[in-house]
Short mmCIF file of N, CA and C in Angstrom, two decimals:
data_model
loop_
_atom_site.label_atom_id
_atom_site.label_comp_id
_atom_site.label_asym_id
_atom_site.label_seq_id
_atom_site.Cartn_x
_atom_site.Cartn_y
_atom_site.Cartn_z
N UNK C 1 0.84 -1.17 0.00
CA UNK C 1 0.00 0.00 0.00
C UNK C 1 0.89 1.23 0.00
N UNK C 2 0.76 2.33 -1.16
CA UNK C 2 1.66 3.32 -1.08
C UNK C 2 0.83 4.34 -0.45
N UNK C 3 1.65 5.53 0.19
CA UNK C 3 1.35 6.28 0.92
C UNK C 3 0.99 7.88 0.30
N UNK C 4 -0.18 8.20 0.57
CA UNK C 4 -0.40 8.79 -0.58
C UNK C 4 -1.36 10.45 0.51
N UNK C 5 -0.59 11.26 -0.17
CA UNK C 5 -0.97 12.80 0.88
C UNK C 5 -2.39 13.03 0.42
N UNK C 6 -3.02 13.26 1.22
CA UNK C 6 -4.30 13.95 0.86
C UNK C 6 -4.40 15.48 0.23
N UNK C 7 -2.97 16.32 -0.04
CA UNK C 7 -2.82 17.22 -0.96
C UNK C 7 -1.94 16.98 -1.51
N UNK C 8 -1.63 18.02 -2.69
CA UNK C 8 -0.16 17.89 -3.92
C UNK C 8 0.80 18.27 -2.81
N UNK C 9 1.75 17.70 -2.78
CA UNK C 9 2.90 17.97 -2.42
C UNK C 9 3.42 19.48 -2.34
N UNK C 10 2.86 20.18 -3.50
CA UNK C 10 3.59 21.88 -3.19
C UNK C 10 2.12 22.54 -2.88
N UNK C 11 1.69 22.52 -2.12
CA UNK C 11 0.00 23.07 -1.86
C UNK C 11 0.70 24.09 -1.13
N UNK C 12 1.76 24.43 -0.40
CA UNK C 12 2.61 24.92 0.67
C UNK C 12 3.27 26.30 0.08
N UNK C 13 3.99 25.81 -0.90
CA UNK C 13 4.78 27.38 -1.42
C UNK C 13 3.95 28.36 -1.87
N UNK C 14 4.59 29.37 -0.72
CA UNK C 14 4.24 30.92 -0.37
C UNK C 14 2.95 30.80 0.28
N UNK C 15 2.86 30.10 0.75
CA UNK C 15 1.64 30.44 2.26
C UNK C 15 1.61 31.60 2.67
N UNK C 16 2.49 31.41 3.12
CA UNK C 16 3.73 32.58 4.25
C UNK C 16 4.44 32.87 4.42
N UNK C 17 5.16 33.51 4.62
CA UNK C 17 6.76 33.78 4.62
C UNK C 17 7.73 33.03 5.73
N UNK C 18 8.28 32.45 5.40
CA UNK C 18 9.03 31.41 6.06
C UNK C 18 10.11 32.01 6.94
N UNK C 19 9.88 31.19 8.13
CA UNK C 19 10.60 31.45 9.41
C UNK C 19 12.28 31.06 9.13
N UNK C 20 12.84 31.28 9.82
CA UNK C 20 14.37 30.97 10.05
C UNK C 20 14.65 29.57 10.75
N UNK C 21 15.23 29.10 10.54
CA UNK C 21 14.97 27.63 11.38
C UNK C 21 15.82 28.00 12.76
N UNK C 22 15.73 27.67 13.58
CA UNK C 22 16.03 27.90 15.21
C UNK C 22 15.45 29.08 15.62
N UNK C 23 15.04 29.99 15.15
CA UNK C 23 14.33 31.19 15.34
C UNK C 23 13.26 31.52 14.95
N UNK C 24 12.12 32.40 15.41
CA UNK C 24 10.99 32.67 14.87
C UNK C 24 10.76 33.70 14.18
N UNK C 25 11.91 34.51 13.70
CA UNK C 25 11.71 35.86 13.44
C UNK C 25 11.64 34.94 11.51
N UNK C 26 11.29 36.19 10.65
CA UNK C 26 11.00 36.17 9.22
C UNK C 26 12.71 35.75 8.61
N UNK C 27 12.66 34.76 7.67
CA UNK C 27 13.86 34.76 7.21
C UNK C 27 14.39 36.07 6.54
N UNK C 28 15.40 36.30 6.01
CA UNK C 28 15.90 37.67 5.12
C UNK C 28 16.55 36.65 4.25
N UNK C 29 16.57 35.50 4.37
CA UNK C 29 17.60 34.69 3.21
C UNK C 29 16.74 33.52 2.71
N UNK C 30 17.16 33.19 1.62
CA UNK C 30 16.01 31.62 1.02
C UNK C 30 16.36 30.57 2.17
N UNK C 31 15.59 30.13 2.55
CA UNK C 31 15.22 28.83 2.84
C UNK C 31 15.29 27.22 2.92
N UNK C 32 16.58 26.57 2.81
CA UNK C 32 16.56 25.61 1.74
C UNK C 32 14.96 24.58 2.04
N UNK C 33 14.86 23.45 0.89
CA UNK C 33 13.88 22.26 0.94
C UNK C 33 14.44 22.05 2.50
N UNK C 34 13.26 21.59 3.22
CA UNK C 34 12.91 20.10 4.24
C UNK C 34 12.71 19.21 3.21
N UNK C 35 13.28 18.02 3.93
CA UNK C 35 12.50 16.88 3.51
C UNK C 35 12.58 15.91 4.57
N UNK C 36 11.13 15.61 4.45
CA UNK C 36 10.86 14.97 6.00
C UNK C 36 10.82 12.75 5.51
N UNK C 37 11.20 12.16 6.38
CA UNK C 37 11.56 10.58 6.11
C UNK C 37 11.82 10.22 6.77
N UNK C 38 11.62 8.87 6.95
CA UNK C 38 11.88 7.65 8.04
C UNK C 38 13.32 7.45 7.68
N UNK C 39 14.40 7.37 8.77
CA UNK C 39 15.83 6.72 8.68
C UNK C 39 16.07 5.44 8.58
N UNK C 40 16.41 4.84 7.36
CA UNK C 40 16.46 3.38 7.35
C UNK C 40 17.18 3.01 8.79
N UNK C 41 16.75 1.71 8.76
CA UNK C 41 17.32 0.63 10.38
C UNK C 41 18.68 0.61 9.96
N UNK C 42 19.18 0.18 10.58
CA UNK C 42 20.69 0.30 11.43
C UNK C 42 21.00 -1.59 10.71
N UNK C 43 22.54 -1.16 10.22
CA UNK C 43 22.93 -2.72 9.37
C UNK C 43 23.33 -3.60 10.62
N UNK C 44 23.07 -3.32 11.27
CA UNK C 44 23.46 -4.48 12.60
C UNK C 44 22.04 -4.88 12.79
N UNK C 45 20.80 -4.12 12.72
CA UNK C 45 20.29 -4.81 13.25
C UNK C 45 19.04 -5.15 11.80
N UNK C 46 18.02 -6.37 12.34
CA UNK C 46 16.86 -7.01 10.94
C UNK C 46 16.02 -6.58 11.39
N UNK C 47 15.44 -5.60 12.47
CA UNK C 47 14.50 -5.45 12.42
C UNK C 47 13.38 -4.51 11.20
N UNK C 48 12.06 -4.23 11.62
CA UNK C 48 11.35 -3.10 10.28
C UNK C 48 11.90 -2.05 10.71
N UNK C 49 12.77 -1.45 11.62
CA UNK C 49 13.26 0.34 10.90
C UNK C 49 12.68 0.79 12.07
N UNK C 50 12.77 2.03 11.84
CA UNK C 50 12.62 3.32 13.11
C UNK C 50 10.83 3.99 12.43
N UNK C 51 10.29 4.27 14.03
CA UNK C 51 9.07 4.40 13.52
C UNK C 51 8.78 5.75 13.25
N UNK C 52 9.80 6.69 14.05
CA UNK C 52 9.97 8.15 14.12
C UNK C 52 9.94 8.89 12.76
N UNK C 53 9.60 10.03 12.40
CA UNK C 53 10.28 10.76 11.19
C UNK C 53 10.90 11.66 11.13
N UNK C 54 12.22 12.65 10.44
CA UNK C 54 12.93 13.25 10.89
C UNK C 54 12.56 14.38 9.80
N UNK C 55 12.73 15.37 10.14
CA UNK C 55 12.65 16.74 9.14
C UNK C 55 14.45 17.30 8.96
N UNK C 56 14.48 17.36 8.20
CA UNK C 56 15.96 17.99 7.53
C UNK C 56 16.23 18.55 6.25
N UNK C 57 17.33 19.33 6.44
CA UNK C 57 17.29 20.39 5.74
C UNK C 57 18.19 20.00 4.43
N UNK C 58 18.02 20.46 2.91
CA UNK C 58 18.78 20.20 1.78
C UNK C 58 20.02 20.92 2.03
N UNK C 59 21.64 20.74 2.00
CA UNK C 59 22.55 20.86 1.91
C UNK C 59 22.58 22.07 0.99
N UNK C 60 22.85 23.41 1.27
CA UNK C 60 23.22 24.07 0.56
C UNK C 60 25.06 24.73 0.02
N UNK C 61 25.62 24.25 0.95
CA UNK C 61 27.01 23.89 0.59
C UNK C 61 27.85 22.49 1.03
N UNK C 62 28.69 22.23 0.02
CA UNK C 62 29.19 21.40 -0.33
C UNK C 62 30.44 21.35 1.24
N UNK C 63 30.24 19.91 1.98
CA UNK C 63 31.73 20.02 3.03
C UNK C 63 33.44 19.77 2.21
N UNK C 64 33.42 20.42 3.39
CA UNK C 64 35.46 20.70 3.01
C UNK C 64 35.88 20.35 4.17
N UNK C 65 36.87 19.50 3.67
CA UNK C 65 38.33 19.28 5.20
C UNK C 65 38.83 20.48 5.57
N UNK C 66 38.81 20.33 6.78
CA UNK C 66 40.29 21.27 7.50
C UNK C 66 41.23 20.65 7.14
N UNK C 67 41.78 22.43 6.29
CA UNK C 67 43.27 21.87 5.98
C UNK C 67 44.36 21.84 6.73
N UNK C 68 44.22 21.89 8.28
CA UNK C 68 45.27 21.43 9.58
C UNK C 68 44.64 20.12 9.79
N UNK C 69 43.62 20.26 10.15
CA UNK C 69 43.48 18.64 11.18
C UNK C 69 42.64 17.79 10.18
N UNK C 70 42.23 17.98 9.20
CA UNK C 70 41.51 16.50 8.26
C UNK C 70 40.37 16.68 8.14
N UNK C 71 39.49 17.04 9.27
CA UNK C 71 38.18 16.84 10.40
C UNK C 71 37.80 17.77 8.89
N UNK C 72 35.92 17.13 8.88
CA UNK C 72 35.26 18.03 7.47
C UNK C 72 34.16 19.09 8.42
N UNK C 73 34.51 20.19 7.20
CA UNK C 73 33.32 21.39 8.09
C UNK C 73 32.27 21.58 6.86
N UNK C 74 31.66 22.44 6.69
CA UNK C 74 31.16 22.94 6.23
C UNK C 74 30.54 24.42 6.80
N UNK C 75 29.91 25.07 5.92
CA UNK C 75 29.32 27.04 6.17
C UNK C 75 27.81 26.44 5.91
N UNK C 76 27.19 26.04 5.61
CA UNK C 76 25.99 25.12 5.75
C UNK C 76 25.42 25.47 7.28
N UNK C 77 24.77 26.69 7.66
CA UNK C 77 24.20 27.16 8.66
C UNK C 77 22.71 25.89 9.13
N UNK C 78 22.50 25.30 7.89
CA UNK C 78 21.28 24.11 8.32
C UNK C 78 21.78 22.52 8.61
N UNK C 79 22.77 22.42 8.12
CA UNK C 79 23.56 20.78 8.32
C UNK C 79 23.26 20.66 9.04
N UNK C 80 23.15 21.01 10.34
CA UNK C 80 22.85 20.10 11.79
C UNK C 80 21.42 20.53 12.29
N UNK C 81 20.34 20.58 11.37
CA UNK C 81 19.16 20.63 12.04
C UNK C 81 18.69 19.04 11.81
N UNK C 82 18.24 18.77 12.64
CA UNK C 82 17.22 17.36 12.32
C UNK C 82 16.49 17.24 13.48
N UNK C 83 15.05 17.42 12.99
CA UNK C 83 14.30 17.36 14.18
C UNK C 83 13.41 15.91 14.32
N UNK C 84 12.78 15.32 14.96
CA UNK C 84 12.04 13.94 15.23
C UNK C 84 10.72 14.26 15.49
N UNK C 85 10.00 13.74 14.96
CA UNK C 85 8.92 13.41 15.27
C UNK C 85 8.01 11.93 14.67
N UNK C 86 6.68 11.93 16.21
CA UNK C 86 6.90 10.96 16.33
C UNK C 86 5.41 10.05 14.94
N UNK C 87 5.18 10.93 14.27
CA UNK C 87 4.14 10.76 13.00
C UNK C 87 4.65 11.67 12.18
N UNK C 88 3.87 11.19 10.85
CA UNK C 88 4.41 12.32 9.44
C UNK C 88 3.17 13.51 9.78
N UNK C 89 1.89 13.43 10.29
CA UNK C 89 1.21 14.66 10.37
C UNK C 89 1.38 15.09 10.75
N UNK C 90 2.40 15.21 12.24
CA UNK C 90 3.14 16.03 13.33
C UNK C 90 3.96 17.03 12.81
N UNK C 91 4.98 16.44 11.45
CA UNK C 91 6.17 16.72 10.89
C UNK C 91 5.97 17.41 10.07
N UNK C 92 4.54 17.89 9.04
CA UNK C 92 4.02 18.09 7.72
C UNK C 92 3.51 19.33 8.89
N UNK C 93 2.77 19.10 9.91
CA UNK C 93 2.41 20.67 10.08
C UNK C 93 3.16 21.33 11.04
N UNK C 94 4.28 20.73 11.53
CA UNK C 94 5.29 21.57 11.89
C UNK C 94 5.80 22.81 10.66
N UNK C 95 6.24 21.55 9.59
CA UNK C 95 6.76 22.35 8.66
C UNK C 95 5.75 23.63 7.80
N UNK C 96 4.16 23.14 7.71
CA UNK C 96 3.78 24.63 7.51
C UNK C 96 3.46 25.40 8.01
N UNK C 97 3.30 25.28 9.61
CA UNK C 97 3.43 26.43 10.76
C UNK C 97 4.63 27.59 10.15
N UNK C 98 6.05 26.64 10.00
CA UNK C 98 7.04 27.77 9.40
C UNK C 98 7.00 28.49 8.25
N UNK C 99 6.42 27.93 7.35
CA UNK C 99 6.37 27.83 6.37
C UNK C 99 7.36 27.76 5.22
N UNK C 100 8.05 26.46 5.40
CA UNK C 100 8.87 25.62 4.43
C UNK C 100 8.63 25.25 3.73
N UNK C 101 9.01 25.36 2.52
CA UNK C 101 8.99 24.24 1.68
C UNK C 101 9.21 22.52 2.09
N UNK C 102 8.70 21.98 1.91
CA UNK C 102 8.80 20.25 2.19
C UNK C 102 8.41 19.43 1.37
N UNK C 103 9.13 18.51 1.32
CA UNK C 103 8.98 17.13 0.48
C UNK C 103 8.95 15.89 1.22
N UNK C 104 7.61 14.79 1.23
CA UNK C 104 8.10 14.00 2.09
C UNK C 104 7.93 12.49 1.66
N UNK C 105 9.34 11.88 1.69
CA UNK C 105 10.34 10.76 0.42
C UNK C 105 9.52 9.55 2.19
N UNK C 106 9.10 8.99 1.30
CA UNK C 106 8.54 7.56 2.23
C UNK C 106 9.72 6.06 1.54
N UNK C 107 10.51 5.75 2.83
CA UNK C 107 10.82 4.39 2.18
C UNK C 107 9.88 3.87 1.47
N UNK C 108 10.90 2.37 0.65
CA UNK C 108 10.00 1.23 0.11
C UNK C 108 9.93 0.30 1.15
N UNK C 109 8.72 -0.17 1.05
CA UNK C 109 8.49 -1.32 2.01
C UNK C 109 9.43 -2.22 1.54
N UNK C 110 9.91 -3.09 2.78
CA UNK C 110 10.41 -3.92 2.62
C UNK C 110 9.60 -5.26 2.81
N UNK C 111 10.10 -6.41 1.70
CA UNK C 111 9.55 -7.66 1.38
C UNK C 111 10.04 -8.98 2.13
N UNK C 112 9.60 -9.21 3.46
CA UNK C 112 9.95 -10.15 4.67
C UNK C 112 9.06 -11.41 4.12
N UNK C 113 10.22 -12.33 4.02
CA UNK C 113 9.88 -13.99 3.63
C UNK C 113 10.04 -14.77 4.93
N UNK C 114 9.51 -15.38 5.21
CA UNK C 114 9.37 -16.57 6.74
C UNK C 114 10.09 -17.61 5.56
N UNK C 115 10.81 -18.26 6.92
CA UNK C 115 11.91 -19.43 6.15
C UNK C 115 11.78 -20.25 7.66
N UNK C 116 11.51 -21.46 6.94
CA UNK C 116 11.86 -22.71 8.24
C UNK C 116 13.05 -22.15 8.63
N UNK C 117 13.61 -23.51 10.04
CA UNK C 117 14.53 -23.74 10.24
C UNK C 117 15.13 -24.33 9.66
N UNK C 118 15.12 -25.55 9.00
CA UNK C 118 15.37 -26.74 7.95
C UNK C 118 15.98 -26.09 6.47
N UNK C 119 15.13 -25.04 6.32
CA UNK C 119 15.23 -24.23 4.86
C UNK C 119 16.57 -23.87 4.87
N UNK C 120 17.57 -23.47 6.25
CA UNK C 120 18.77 -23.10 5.49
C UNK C 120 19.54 -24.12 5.22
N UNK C 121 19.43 -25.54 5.68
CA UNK C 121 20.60 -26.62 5.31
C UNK C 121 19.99 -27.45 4.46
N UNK C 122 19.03 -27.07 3.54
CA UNK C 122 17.73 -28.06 2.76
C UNK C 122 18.89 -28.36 1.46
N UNK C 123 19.76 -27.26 0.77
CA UNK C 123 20.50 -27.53 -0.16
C UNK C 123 22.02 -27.38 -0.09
N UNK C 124 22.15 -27.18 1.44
CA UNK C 124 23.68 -26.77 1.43
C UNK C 124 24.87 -27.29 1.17
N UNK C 125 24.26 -28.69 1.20
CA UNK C 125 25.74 -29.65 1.21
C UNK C 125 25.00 -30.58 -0.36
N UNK C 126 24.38 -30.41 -0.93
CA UNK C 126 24.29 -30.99 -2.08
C UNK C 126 24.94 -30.96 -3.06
N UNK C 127 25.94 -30.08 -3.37
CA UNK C 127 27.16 -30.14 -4.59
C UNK C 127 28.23 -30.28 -4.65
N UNK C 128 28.73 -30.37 -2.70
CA UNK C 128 29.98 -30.19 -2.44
C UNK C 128 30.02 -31.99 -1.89
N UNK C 129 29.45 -32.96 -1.62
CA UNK C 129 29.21 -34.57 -1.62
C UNK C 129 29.93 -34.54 -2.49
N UNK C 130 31.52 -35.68 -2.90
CA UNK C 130 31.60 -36.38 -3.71
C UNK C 130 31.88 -37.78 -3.88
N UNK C 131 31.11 -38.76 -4.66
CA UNK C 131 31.15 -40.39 -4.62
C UNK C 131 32.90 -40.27 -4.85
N UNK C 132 33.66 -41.04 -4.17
CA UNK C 132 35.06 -41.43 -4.27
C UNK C 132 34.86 -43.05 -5.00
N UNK C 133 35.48 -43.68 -6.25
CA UNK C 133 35.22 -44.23 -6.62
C UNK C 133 37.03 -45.27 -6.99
N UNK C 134 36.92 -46.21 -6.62
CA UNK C 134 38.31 -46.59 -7.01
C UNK C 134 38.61 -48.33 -7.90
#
């Protein structure tokens, strides 16, 4: 079942004039995209994923190393926003309270097969048997 908004996706641009992110005052500068999404699960673990959704901001500059210590920075005043919440309707009207632009990218479901126990040694040793014949 795909997930499907009960408006177009840009129903949003120019509502209002969009806030500053950490602050409430009117921006004086563009804005970049939100885009709000579930964080895929963690490769250690099988479970279905994180149920939370996170709002974050499009990268408007590119990171660079420090050229003393290695360590990468960036001038990207939004890189470190990411906020949680704990539904996408929470997250969708956060974002037009401010009035952001937002896009919101839904994983693909993932396709979970049940497998006996038996099922993993059902063919394992079938090609590597050999008749010794003398």
């Amino acid at each position: 079942m795909a997930f499907r908004l009960p408006y177009p996706r840009d129903h949003n641009l120019w509502r209002k004039p969009p806030t500053t992110p950490g602050v409430s005052l009117p921006a004086t500068t563009a804005v970049p995209m939100a885009y709000i999404h579930r964080p895929s699960p963690s490769v250690t673990q099988s479970g279905p994923g994180r149920k939370q959704w996170v709002l974050e901001f499009e990268p408007t500059d590119p990171p660079f190393p420090h050229p003393v210590m290695g360590w990468t920075g960036s001038t990207d005043p939004f890189a470190h926003i990411q906020v949680s919440f704990p539904d996408l309707d929470s997250a969708v009207s956060f974002a037009e309270r401010h009035g952001w632009r937002f896009q919101v990218e839904e994983s693909p479901k993932r396709k979970m097969t049940s497998k006996n126990f038996s099922d993993k040694f059902k063919y394992r040793f079938a090609g590597s048997v050999l008749i010794a014949r003398n």
